[in-house]
Tab-separated table of C-alpha atoms and ligand atoms in Angstrom:
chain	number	residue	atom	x	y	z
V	1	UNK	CA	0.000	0.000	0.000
V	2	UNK	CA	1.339	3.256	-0.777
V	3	UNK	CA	1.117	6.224	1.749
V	4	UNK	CA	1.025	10.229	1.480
V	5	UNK	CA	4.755	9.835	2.216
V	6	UNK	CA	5.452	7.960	-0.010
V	7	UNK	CA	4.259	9.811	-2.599
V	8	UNK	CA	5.802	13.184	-1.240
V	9	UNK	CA	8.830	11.398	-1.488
V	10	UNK	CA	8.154	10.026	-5.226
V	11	UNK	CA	6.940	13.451	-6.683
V	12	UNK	CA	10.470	15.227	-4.933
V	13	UNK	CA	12.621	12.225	-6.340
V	14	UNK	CA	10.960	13.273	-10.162
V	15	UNK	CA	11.496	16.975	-9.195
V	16	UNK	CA	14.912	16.570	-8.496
V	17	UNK	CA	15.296	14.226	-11.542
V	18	UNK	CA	13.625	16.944	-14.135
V	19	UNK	CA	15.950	19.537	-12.333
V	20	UNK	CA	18.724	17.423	-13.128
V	21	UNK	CA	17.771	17.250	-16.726
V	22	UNK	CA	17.521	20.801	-17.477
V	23	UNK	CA	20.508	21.547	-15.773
V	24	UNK	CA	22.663	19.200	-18.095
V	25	UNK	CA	21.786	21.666	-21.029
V	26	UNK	CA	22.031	25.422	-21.422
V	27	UNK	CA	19.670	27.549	-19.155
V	28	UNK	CA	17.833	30.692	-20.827
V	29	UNK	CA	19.752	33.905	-19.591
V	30	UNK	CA	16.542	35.703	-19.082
V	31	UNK	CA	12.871	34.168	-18.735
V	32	UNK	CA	9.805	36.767	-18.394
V	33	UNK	CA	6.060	35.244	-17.114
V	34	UNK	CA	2.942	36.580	-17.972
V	35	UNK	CA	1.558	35.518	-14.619
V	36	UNK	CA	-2.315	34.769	-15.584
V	37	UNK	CA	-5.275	33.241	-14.524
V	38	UNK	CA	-5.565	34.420	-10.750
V	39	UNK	CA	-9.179	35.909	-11.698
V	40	UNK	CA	-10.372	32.217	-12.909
V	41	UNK	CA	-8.315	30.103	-10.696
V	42	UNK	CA	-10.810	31.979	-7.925
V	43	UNK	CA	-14.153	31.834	-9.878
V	44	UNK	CA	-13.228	27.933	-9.988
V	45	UNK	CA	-13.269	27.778	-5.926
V	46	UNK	CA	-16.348	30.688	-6.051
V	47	UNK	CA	-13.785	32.754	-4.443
V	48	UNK	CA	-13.323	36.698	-4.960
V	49	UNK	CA	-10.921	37.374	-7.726
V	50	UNK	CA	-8.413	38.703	-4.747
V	51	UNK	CA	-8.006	35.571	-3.690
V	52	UNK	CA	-6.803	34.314	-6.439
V	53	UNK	CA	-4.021	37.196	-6.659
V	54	UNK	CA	-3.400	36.055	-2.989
V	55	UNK	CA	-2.718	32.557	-4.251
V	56	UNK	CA	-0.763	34.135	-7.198
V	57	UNK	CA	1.558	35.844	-4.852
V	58	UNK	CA	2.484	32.332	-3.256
V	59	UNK	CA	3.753	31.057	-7.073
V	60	UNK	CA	5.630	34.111	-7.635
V	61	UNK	CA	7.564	33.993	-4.545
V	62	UNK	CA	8.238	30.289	-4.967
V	63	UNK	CA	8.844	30.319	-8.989
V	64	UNK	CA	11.416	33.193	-8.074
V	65	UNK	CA	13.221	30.505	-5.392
V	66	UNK	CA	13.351	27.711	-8.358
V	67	UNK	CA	14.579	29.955	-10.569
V	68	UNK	CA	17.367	31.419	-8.821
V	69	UNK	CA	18.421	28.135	-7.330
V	70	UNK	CA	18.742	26.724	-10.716
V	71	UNK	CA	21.083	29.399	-11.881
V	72	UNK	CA	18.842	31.591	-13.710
V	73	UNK	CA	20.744	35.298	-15.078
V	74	UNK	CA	17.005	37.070	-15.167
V	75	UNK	CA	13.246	36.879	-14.034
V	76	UNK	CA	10.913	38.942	-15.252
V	77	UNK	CA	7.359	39.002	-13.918
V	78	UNK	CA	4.494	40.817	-15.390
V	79	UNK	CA	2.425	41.500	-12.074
V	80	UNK	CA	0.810	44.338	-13.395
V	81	UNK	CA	-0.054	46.376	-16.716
V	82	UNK	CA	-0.774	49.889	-17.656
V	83	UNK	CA	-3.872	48.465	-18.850
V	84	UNK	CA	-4.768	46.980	-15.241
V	85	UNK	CA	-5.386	49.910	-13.706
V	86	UNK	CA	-8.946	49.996	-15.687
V	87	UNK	CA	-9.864	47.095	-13.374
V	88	UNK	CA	-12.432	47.687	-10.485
V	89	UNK	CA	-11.116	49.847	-7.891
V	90	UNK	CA	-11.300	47.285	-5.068
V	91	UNK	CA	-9.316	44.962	-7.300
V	92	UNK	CA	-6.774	47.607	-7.913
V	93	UNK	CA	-6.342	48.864	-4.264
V	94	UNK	CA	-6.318	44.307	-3.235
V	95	UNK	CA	-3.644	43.915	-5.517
V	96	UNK	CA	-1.454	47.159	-4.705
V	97	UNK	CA	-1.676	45.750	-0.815
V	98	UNK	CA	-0.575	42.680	-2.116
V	99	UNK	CA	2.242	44.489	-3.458
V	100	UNK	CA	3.316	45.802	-0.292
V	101	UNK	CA	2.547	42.461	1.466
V	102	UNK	CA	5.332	40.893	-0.928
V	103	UNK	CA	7.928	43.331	-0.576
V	104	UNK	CA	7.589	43.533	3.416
V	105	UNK	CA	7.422	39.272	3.023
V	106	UNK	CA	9.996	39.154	0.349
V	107	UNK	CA	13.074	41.984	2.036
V	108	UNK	CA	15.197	38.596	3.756
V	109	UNK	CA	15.147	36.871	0.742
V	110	UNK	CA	15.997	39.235	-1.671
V	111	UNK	CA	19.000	40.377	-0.103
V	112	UNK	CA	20.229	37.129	1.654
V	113	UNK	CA	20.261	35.811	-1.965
V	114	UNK	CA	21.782	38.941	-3.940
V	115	UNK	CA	18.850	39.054	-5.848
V	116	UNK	CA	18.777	42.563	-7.377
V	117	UNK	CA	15.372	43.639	-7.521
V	118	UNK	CA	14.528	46.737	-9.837
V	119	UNK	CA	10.834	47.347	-10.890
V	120	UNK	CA	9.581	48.848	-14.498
V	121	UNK	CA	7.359	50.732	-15.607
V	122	UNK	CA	5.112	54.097	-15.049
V	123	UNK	CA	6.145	53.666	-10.916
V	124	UNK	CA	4.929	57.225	-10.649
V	125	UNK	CA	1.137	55.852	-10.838
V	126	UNK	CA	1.641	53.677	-8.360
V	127	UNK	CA	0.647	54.581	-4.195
V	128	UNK	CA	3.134	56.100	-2.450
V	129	UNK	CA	3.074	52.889	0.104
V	130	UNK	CA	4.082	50.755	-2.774
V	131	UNK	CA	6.296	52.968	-4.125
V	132	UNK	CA	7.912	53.765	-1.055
V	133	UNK	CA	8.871	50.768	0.154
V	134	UNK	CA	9.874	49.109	-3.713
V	135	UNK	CA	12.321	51.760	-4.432
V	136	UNK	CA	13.772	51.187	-0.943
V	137	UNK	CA	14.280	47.767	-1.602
V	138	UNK	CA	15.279	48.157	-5.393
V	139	UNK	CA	17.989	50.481	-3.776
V	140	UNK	CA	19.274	48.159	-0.685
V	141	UNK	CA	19.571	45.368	-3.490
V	142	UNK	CA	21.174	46.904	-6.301
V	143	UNK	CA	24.834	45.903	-5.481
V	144	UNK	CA	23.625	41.897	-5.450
V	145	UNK	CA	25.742	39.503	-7.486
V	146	UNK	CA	22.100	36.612	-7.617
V	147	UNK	CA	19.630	36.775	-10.320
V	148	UNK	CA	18.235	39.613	-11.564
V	149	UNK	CA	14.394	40.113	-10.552
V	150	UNK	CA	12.158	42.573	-12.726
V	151	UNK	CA	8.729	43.084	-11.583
V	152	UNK	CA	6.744	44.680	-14.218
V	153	UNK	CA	4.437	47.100	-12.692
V	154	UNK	CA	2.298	49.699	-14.219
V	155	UNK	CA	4.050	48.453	-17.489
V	156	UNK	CA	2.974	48.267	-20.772
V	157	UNK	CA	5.052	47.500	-23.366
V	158	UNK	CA	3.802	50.013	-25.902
V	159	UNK	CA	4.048	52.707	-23.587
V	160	UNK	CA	7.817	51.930	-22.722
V	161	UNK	CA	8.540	51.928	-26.218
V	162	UNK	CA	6.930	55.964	-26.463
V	163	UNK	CA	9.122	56.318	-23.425
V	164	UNK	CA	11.958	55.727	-25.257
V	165	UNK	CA	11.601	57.556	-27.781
V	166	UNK	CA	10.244	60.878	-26.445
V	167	UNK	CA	14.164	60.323	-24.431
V	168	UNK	CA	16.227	59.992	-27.687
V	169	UNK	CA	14.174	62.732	-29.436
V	170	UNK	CA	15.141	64.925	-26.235
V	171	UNK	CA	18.569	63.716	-26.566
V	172	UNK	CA	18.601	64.363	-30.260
V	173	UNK	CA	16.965	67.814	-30.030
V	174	UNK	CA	19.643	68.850	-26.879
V	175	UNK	CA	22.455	67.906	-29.938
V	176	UNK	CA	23.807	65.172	-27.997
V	177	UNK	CA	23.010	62.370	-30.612
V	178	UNK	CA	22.005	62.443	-34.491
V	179	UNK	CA	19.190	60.854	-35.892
V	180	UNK	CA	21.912	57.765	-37.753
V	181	UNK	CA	23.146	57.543	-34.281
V	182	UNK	CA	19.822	55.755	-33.343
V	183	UNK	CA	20.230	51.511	-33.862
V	184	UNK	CA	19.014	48.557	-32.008
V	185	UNK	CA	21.486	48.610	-29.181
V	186	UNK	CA	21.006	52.447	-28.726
V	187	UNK	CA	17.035	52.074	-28.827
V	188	UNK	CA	17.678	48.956	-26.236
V	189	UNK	CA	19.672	50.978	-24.228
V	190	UNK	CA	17.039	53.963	-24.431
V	191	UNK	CA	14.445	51.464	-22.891
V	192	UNK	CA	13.497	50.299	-18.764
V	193	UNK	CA	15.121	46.931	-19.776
V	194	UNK	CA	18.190	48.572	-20.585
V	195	UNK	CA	20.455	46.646	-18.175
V	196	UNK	CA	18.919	42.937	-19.038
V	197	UNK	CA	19.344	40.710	-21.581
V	198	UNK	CA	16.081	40.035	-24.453
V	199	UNK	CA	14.408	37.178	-22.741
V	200	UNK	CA	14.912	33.821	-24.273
V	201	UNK	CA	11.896	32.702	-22.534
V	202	UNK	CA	8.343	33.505	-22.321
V	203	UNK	CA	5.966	31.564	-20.644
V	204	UNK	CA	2.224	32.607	-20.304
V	205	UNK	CA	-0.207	30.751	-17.692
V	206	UNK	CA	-3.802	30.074	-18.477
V	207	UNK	CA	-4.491	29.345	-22.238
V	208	UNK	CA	-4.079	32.797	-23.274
V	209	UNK	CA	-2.885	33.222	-27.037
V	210	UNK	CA	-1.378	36.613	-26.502
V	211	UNK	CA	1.205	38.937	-25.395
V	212	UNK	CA	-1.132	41.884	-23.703
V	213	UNK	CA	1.228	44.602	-24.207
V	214	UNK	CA	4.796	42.702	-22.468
V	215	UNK	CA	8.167	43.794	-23.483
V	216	UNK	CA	7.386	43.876	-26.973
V	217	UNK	CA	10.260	44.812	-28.324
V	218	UNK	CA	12.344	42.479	-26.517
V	219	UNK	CA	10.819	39.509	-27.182
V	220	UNK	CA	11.539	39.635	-30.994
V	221	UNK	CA	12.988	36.437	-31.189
V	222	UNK	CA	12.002	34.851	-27.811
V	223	UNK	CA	10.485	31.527	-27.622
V	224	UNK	CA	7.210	31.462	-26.560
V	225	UNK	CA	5.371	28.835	-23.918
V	226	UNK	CA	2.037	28.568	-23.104
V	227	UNK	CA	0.587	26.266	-20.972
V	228	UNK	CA	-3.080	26.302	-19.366
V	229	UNK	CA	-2.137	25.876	-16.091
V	230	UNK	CA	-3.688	29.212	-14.231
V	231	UNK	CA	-1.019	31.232	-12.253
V	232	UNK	CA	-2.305	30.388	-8.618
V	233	UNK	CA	-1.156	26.801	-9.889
V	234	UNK	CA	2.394	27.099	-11.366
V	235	UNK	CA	5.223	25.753	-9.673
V	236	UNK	CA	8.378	24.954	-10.074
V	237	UNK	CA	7.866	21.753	-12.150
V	238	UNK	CA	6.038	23.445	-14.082
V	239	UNK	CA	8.688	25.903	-14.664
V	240	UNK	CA	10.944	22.986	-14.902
V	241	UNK	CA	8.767	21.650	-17.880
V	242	UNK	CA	8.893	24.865	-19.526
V	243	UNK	CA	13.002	25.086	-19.234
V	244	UNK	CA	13.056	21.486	-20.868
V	245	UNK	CA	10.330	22.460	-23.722
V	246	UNK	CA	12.687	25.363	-24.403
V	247	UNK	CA	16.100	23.540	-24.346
V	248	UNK	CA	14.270	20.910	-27.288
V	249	UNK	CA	13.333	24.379	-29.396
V	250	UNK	CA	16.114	25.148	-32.822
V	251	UNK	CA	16.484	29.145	-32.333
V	252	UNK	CA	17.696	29.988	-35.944
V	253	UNK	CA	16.779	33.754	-35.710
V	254	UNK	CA	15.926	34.028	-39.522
V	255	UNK	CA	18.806	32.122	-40.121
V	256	UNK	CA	19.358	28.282	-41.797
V	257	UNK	CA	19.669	25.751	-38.577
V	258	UNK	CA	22.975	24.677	-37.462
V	259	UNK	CA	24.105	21.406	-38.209
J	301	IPE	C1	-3.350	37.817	-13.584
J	301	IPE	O1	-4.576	37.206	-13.331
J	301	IPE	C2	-3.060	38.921	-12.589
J	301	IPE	C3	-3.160	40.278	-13.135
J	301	IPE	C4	-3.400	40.587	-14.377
J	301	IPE	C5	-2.996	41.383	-12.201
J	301	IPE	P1	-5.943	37.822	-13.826
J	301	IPE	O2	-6.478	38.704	-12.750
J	301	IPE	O3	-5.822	38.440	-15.149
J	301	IPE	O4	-6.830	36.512	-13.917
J	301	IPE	P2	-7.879	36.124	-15.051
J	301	IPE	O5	-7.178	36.259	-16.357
J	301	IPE	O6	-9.022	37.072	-14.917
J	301	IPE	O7	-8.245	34.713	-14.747
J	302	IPE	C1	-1.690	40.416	-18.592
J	302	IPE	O1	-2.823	39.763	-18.139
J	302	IPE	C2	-1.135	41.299	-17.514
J	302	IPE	C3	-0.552	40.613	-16.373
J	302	IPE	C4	-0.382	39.330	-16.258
J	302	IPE	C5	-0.110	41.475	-15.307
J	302	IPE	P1	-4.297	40.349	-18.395
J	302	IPE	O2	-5.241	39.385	-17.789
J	302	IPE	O3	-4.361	41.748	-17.947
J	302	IPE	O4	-4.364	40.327	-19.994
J	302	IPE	P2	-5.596	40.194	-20.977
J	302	IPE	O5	-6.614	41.205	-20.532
J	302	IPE	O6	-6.108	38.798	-20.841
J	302	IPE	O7	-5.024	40.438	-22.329
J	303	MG	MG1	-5.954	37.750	-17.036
């Protein structure tokens, strides 16, 4: 007869088996989540939608463990979009006190871990007892050597991109650069990404076919997964499975495959 125990014990052994696996092959530098589903991952328990974000908040902070124990370069999170802030009020205000909730929760393991935490985004729209408190933290953290943790906030990736220009055109019109000066890197550069790497890897929860305004100009050539799981859900075999999917993938960036 097999017990609970048992079965805690098999379901580690195949973690730590998968974990071996995608260590054995190249890791993406940089993976970004569209963290989704929180809403429906509720409705299926007939629980307010804030639950669900509550629930969402426990995968975050354990995807970010997995990730930086496997030896990831970059996490970014899409936790919130300019386009969120449309949402009902109550929803807004639930999920800007989850915010503080996870920075207050988060502070020993972000810097015991040299996990350098920066946020991006329109910051300025955000309360001033989020804001507070996440620049604080993005500050104390900066000098860490760990991963690099992104939380996309007030973002949109549409908007950053308007961002960036209105700063060249600035830059331009001050004389400092010429109009041929302005390439790739430059425009990279010009952007709140500007110290990370494109992702390699973008995985959205819940079904969704889409990339709801997220780093669009990074993720030119990223490699896109999409699995149905709903946020509240994901863990780290999941992001496991999602590593392994990505290490099978031939990235030939418009060129001819490698033999
Ligand atoms: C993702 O879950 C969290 C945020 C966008 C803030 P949703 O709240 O979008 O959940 P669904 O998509 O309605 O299920
Ligand atoms: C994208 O999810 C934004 C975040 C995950 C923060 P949404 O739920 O807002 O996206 P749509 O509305 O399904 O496109
Ligand atoms: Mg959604």
């Amino acid at each position: 007869m097999s017990t609970s125990s048992d079965t805690d014990r098999d379901s580690a052994l195949a973690l730590a088996d998968l974990r071996a696996r995608v260590l054995a092959r190249p890791l993406p530098r940089h993976v970004a989540i569209i963290m989704d589903g929180n809403g429906r991952w509720a409705a299926q328990r007939g629980l307010p939608r804030t639950e669900g974000h509550r629930a969402g908040s426990e995968s975050m902070k354990a995807v970010t463990r997995a990730a930086r124990r496997l030896g990831v370069e970059a996490l970014t999170v899409y936790a919130f979009s300019s386009q969120n802030w449309l949402r009902p009020p109550g929803e807004v205000t639930a999920l800007m006190d989850l915010l503080v909730e996870y920075i207050q929760g988060e502070r020993a393991e972000v810097l015991d871990n040299g996990i350098r935490l920066r946020a991006i985004g329109d910051l300025t729209r955000l309360p001033r007892q989020v804001r507070t408190p996440l620049e604080e933290l993005c500050l104390a953290s900066a000098g860490g050597r760990g991963m690099a943790l992104t939380l996309a906030l007030s973002y949109g990736g549409r908007e950053e991109i308007l961002a960036a220009t209105r700063a060249l055109v600035e830059s331009a019109a001050r004389g400092e650069i010429r109009a041929s000066d302005i390439d790739e890197s430059r425009f990279s550069r010009a952007l709140w990404t500007r110290e990370l790497p494109d992702p390699d890897l973008v995985i959205r929860t819940s079904g969704e076919r889409r990339l709801s305004n997220f780093l669009l100009w990074q993720i030119a050539y990223a490699e896109l997964f999409i699995t149905d799981i709903l946020w509240p859900d994901f863990r780290e075999a999941d992001l496991l499975a999602a590593i392994a999917d990505f290490q099978l993938r031939d990235r030939r960036f418009g060129k001819v495959a490698a033999k």
